mmCIF file with all atom_site columns, C-alpha atoms in Angstrom:
data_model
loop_
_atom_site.group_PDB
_atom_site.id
_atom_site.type_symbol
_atom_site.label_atom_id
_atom_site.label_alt_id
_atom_site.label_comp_id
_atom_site.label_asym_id
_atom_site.label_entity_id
_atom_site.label_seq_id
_atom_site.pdbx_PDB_ins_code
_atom_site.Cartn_x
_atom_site.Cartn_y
_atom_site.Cartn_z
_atom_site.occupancy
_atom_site.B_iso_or_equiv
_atom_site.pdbx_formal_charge
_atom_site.auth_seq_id
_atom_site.auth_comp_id
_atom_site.auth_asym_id
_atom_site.auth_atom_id
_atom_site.pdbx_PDB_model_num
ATOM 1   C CA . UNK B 1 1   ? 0.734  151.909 117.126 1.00 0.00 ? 18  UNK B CA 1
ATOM 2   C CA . UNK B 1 2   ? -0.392 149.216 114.757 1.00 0.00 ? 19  UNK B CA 1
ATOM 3   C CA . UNK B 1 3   ? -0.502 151.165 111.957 1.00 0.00 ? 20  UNK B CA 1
ATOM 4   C CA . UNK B 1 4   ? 3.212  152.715 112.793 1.00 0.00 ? 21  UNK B CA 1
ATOM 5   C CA . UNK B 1 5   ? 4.501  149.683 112.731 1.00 0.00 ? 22  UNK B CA 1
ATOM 6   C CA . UNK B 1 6   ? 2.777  148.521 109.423 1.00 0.00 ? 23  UNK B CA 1
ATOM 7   C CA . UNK B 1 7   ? 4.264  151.869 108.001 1.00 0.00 ? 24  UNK B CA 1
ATOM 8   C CA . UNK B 1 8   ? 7.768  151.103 109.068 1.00 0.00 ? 25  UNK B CA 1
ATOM 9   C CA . UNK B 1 9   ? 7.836  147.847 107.639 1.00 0.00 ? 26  UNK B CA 1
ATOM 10  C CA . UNK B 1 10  ? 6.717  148.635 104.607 1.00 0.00 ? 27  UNK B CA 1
ATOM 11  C CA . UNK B 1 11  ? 9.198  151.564 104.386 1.00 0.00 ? 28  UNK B CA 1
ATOM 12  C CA . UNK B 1 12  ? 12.017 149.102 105.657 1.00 0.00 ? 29  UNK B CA 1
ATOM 13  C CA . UNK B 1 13  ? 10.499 146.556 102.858 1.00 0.00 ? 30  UNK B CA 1
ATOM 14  C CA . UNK B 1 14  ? 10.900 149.050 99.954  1.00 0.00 ? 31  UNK B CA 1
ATOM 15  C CA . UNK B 1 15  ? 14.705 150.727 101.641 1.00 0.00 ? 32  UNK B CA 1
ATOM 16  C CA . UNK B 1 16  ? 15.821 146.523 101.181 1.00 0.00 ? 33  UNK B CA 1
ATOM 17  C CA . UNK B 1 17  ? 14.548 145.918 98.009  1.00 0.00 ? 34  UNK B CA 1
ATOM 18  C CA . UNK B 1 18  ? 16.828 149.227 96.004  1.00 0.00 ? 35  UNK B CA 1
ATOM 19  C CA . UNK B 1 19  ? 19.786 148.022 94.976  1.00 0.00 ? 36  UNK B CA 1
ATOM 20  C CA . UNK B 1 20  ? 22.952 149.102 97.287  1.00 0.00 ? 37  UNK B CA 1
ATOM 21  C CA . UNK B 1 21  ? 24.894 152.197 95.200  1.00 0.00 ? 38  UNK B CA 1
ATOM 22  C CA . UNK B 1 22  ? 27.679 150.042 94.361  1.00 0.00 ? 39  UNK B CA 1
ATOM 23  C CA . UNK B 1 23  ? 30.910 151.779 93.896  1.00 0.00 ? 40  UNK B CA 1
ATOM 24  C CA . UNK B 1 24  ? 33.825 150.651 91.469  1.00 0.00 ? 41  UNK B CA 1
ATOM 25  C CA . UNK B 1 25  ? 36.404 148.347 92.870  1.00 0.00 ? 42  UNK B CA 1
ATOM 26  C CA . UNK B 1 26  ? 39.930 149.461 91.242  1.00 0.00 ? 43  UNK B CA 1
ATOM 27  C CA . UNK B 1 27  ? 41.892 145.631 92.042  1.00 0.00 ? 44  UNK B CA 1
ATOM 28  C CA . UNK B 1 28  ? 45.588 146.077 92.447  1.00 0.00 ? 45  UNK B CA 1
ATOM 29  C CA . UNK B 1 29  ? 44.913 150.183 92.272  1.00 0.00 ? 46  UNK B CA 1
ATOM 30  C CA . UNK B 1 30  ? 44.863 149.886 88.518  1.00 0.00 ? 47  UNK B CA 1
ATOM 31  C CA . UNK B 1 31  ? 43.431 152.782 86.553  1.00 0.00 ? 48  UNK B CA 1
ATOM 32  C CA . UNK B 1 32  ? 40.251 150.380 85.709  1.00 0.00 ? 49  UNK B CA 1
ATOM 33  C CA . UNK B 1 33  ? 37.680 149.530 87.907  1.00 0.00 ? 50  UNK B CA 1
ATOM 34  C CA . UNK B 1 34  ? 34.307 147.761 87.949  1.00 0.00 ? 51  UNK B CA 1
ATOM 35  C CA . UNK B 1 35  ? 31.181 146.933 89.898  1.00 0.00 ? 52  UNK B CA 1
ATOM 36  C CA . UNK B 1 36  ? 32.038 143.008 90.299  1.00 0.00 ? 53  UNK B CA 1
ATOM 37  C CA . UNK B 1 37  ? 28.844 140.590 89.786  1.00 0.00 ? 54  UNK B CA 1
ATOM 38  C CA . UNK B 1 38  ? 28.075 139.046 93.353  1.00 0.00 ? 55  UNK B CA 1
ATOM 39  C CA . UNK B 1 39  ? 29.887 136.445 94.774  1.00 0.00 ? 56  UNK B CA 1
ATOM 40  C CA . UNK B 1 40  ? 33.313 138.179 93.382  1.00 0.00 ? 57  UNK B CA 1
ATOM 41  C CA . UNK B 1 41  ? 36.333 138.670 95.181  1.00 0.00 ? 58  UNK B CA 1
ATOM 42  C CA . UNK B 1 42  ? 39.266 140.788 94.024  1.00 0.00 ? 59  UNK B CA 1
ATOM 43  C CA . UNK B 1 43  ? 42.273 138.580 93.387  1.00 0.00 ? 60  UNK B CA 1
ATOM 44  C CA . UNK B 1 44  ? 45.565 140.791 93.136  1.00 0.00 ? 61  UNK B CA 1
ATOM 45  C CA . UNK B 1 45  ? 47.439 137.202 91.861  1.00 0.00 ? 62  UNK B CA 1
ATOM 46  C CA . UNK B 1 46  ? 46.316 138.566 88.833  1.00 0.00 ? 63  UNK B CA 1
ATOM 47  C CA . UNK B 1 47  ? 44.857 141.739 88.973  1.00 0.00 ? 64  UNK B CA 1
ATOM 48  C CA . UNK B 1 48  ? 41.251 141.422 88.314  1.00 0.00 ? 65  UNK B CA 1
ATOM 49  C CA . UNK B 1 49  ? 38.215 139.563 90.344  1.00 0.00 ? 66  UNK B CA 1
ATOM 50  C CA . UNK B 1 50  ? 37.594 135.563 90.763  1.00 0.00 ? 67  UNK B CA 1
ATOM 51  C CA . UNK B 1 51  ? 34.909 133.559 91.754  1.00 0.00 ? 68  UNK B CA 1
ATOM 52  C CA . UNK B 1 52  ? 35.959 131.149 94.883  1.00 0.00 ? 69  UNK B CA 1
ATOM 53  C CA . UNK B 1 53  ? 34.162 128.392 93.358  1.00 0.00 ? 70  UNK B CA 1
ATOM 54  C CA . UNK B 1 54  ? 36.151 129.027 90.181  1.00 0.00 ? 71  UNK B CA 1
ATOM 55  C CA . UNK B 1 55  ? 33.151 129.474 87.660  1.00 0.00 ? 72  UNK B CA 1
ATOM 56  C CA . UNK B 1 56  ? 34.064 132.757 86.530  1.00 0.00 ? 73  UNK B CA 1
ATOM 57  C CA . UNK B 1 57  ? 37.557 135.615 86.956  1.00 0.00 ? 74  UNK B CA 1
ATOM 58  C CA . UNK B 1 58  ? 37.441 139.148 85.452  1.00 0.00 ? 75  UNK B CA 1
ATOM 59  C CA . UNK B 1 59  ? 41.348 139.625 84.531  1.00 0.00 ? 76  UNK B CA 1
ATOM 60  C CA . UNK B 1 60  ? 42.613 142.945 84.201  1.00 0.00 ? 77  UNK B CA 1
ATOM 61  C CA . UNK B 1 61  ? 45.563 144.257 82.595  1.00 0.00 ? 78  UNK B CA 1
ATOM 62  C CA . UNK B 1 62  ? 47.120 147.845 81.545  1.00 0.00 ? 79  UNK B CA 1
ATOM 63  C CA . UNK B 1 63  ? 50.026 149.475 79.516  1.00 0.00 ? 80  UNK B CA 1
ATOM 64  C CA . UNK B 1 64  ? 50.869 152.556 77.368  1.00 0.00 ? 81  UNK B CA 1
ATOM 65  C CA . UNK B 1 65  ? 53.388 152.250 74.731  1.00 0.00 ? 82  UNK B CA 1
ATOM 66  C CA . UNK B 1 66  ? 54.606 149.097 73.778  1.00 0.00 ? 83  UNK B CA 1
ATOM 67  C CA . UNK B 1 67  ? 52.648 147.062 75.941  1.00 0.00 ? 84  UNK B CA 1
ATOM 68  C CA . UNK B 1 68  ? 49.171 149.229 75.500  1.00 0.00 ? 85  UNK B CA 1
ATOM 69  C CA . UNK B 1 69  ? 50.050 148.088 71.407  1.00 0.00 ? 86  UNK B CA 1
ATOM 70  C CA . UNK B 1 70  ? 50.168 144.500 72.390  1.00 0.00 ? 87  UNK B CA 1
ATOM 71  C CA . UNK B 1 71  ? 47.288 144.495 74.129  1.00 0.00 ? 88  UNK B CA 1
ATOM 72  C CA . UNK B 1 72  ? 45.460 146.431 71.355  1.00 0.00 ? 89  UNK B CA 1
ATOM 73  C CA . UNK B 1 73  ? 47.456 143.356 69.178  1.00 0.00 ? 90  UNK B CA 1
ATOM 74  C CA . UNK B 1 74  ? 45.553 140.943 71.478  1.00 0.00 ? 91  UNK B CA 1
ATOM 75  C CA . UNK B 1 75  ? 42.193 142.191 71.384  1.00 0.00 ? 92  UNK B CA 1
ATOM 76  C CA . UNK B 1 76  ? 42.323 142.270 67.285  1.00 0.00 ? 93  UNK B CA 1
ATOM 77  C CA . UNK B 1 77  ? 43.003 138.343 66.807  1.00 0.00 ? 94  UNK B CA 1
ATOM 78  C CA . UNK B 1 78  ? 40.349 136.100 66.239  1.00 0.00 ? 95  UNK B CA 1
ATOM 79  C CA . UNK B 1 79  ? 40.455 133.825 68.593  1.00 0.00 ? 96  UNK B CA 1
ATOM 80  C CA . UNK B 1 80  ? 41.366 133.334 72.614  1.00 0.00 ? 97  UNK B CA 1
ATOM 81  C CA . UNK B 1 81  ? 42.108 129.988 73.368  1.00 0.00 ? 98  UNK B CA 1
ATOM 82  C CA . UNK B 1 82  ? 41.158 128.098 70.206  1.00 0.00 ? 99  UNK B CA 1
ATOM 83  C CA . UNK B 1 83  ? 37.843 130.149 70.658  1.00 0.00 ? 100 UNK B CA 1
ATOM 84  C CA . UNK B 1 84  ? 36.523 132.428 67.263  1.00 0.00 ? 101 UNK B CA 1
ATOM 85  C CA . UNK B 1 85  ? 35.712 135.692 68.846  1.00 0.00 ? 102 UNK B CA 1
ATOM 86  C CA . UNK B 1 86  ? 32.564 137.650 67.520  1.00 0.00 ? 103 UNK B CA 1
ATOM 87  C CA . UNK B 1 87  ? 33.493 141.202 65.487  1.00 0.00 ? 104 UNK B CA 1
ATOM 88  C CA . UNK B 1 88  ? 34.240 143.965 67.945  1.00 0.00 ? 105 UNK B CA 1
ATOM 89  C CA . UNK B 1 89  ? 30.890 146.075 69.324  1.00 0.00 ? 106 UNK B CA 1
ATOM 90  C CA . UNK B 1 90  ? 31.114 149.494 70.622  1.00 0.00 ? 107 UNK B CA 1
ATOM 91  C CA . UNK B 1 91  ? 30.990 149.511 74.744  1.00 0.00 ? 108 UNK B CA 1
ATOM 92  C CA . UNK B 1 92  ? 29.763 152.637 76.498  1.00 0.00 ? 109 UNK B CA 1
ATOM 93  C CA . UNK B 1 93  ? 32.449 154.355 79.129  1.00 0.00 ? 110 UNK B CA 1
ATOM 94  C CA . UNK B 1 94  ? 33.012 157.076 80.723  1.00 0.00 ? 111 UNK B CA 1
ATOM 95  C CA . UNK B 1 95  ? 35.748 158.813 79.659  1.00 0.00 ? 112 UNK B CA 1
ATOM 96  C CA . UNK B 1 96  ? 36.890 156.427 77.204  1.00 0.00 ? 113 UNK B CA 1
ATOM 97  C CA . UNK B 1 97  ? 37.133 154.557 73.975  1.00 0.00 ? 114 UNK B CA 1
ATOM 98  C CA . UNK B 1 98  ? 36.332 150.732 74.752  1.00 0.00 ? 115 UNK B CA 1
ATOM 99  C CA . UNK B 1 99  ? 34.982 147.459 71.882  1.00 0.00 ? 116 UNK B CA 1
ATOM 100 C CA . UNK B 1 100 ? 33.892 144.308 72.840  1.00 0.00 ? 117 UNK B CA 1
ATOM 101 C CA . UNK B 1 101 ? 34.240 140.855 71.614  1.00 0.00 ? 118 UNK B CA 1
ATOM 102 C CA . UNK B 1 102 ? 32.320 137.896 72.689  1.00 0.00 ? 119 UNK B CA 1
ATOM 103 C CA . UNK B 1 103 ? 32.717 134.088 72.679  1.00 0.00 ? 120 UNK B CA 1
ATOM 104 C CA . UNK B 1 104 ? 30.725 131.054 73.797  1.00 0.00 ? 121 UNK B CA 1
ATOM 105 C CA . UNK B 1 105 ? 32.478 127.385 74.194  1.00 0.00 ? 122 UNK B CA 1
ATOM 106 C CA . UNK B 1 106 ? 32.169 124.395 76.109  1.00 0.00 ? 123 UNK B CA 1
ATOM 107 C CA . UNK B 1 107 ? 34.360 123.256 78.854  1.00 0.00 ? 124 UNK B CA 1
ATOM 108 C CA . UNK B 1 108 ? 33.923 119.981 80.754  1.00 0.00 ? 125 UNK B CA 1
ATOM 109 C CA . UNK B 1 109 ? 30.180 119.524 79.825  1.00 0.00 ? 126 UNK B CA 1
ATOM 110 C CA . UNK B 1 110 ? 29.229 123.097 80.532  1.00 0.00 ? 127 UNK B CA 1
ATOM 111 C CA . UNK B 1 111 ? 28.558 126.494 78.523  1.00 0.00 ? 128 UNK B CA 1
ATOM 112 C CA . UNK B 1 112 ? 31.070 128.817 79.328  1.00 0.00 ? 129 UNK B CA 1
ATOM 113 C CA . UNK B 1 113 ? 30.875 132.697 77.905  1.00 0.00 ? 130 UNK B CA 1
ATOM 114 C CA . UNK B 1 114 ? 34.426 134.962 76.653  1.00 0.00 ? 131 UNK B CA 1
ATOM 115 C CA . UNK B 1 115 ? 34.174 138.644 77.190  1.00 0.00 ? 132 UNK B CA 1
ATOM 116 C CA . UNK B 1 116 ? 37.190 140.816 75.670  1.00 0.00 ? 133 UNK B CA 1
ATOM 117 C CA . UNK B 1 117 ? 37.075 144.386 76.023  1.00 0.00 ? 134 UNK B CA 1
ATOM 118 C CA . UNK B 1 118 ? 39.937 146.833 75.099  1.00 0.00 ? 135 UNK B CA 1
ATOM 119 C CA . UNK B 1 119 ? 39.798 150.528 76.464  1.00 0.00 ? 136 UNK B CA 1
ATOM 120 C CA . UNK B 1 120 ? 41.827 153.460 75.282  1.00 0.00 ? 137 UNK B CA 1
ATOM 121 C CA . UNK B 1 121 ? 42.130 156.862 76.653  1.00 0.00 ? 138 UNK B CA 1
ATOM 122 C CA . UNK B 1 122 ? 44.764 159.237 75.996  1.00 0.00 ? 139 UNK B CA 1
ATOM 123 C CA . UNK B 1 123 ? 47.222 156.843 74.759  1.00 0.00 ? 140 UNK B CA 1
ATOM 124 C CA . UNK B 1 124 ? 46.706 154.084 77.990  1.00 0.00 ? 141 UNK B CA 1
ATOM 125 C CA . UNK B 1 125 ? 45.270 151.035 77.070  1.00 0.00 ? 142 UNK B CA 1
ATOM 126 C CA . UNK B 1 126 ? 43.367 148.064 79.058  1.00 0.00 ? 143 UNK B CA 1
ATOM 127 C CA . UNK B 1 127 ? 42.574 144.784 77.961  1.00 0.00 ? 144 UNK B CA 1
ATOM 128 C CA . UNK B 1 128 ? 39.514 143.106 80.516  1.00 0.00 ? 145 UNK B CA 1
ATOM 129 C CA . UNK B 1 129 ? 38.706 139.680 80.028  1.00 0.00 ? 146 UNK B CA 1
ATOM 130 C CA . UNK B 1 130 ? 36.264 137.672 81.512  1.00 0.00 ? 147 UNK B CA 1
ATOM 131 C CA . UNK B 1 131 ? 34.967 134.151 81.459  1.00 0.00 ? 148 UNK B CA 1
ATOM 132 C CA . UNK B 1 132 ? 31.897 132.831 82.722  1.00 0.00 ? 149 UNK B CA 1
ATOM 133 C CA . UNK B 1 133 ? 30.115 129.770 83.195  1.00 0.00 ? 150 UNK B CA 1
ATOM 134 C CA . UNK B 1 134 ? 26.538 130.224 82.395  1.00 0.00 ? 151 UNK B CA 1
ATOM 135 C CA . UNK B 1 135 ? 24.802 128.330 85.000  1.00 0.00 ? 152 UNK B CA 1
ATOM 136 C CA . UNK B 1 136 ? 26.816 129.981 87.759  1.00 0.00 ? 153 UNK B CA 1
ATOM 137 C CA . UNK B 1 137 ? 27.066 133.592 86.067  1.00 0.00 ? 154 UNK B CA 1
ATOM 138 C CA . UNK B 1 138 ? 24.453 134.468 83.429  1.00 0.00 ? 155 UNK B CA 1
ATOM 139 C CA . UNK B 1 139 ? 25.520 136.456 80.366  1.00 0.00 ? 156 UNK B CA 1
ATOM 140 C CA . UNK B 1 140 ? 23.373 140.035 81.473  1.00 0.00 ? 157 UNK B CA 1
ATOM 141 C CA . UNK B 1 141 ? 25.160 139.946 84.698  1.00 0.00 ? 158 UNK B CA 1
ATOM 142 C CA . UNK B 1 142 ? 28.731 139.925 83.399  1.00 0.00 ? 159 UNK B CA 1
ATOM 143 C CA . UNK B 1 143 ? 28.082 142.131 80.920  1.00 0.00 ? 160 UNK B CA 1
ATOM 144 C CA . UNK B 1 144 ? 26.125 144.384 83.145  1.00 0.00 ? 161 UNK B CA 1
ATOM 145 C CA . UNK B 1 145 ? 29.845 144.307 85.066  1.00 0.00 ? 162 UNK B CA 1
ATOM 146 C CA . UNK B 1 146 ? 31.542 145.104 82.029  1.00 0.00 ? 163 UNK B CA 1
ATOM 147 C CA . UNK B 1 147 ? 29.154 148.017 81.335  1.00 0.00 ? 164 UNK B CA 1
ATOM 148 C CA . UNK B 1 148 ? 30.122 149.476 84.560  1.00 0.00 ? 165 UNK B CA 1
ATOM 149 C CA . UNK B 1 149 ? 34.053 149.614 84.215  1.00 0.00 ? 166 UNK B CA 1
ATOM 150 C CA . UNK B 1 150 ? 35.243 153.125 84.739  1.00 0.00 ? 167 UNK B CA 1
ATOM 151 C CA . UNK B 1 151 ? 38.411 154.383 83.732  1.00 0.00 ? 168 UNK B CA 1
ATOM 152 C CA . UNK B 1 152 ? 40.920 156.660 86.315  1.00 0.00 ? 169 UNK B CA 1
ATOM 153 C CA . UNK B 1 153 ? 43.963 158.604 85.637  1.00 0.00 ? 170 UNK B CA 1
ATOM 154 C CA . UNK B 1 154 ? 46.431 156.273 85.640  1.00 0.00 ? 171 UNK B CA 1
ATOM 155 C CA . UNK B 1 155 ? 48.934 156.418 88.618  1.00 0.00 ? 172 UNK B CA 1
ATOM 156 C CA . UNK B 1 156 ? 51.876 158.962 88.198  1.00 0.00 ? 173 UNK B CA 1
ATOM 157 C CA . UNK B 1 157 ? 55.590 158.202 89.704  1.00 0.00 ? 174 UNK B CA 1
ATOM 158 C CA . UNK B 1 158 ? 54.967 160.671 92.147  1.00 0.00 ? 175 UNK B CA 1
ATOM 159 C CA . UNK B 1 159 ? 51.759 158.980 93.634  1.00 0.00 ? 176 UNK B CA 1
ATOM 160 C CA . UNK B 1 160 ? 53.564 155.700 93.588  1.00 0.00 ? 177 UNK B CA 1
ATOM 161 C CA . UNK B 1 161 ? 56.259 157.167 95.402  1.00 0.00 ? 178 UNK B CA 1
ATOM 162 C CA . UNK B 1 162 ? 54.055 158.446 98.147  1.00 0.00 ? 179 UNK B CA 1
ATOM 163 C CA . UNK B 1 163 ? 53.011 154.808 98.666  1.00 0.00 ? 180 UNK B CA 1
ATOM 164 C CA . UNK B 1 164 ? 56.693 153.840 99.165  1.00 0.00 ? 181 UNK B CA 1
ATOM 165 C CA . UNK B 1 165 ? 57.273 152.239 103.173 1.00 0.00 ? 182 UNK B CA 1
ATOM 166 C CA . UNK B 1 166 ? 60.078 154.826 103.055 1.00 0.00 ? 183 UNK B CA 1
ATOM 167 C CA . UNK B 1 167 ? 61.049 158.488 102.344 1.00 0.00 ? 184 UNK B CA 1
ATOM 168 C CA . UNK B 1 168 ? 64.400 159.563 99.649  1.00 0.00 ? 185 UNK B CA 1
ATOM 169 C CA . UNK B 1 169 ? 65.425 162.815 100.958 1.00 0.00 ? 186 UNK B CA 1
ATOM 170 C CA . UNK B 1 170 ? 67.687 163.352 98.252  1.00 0.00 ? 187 UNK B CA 1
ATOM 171 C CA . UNK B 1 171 ? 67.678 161.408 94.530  1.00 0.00 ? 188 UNK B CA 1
ATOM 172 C CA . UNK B 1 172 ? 71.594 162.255 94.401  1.00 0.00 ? 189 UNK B CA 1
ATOM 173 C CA . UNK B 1 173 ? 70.761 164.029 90.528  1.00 0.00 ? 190 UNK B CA 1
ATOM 174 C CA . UNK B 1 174 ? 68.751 160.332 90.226  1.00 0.00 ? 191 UNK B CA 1
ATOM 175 C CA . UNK B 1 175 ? 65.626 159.848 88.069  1.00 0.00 ? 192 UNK B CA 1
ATOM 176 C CA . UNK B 1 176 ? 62.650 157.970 89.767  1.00 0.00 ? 193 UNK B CA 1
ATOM 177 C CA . UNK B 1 177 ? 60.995 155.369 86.684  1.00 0.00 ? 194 UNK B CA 1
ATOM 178 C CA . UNK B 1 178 ? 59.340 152.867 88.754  1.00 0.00 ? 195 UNK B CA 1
ATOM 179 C CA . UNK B 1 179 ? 58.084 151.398 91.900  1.00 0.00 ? 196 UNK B CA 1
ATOM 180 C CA . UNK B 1 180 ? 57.846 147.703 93.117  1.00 0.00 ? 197 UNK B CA 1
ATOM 181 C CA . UNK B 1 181 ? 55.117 146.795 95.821  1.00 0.00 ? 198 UNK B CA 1
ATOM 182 C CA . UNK B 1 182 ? 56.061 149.481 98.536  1.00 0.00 ? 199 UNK B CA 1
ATOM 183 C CA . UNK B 1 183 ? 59.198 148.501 99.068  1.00 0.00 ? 200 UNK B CA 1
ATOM 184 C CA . UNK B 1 184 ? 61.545 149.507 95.866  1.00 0.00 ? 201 UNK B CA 1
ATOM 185 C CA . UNK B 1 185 ? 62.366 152.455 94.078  1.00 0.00 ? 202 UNK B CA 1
ATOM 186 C CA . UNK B 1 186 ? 64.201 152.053 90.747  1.00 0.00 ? 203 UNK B CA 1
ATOM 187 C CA . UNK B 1 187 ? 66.474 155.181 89.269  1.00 0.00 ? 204 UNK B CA 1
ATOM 188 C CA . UNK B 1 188 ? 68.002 156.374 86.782  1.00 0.00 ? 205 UNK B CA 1
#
């Protein structure tokens, strides 16, 4: 019985010691997701992931067109903030085209780290950026979050419809464009 026991806690020992199979958290049901560093909540205020204590946020945003060329626009200055931004690096994901830029500063006494990284995929850009305070959020753990951002097909009209509170049994010879929250359906 001894021995059982010693077997089963070693077993249990080695089961809590892998990591967890963490699965990518997509905030605001973008079409970019990531494996948040611990102590990360998602923050829909503005689409992306915040530490409570406020040492580090992971910001999100998305856009084809226009807006995916301004973010493109964003990533290619050289600086954020009054910040000098390193030369872009190639990033690794799935399914997608994606550089990085990095920056360190100082803020209030304290080292704090800039992450940019623009993806592209047929067209439908993201801009991530994240910013870290060192003591709180070491640089391999953020950019071990970076490295795991995965990119989805972005939402159609149609799926954002089916999200809608309500049902339009007839668009009247109306165009659906957009959706607001799940409340709002705009037409043309």
């Amino acid at each position: 019985m001894r021995r059982l026991l010693i077997v089963l806690s070693g077993i249990w020992a080695v089961c809590a010691a892998l990591p967890a199979l963490a699965k990518p958290i997509f905030p605001g049901d973008r079409s970019i997701g990531l494996e948040p560093p611990p102590g990360m909540v998602v923050r829909d205020i503005f689409q992306g992931f915040l530490d409570p204590a406020g040492r580090a946020t992971i910001e999100i945003e998305e856009g084809s067109g226009a807006y995916g060329r301004e973010l493109a626009a964003r990533f290619a200055r050289s600086e954020v903030r009054g910040v000098a931004l390193s030369d872009p690096d190639p990033l690794p994901v799935a399914g997608a085209t994606a550089s990085i830029r990095r920056a360190t500063t100082e803020r209030g006494g304290r080292h704090v780290g800039l992450w940019l990284v623009l993806l592209e995929r047929e067209g439908h850009m993201a801009l991530v950026q994240a910013t870290a305070r060192f003591d709180a959020y070491p640089v391999p753990l953020i950019e071990a979050a970076l490295r795991s951002l995965v990119f989805r097909a972005p939402r159609t009209i149609a799926d954002d419809i089916a999200r809608l509170d309500f049902r339009v049994a007839d668009m009247a010879g109306f165009r659906p464009v957009a959706t607001v929250g799940a409340s709002v359906l705009v037409l043309t």
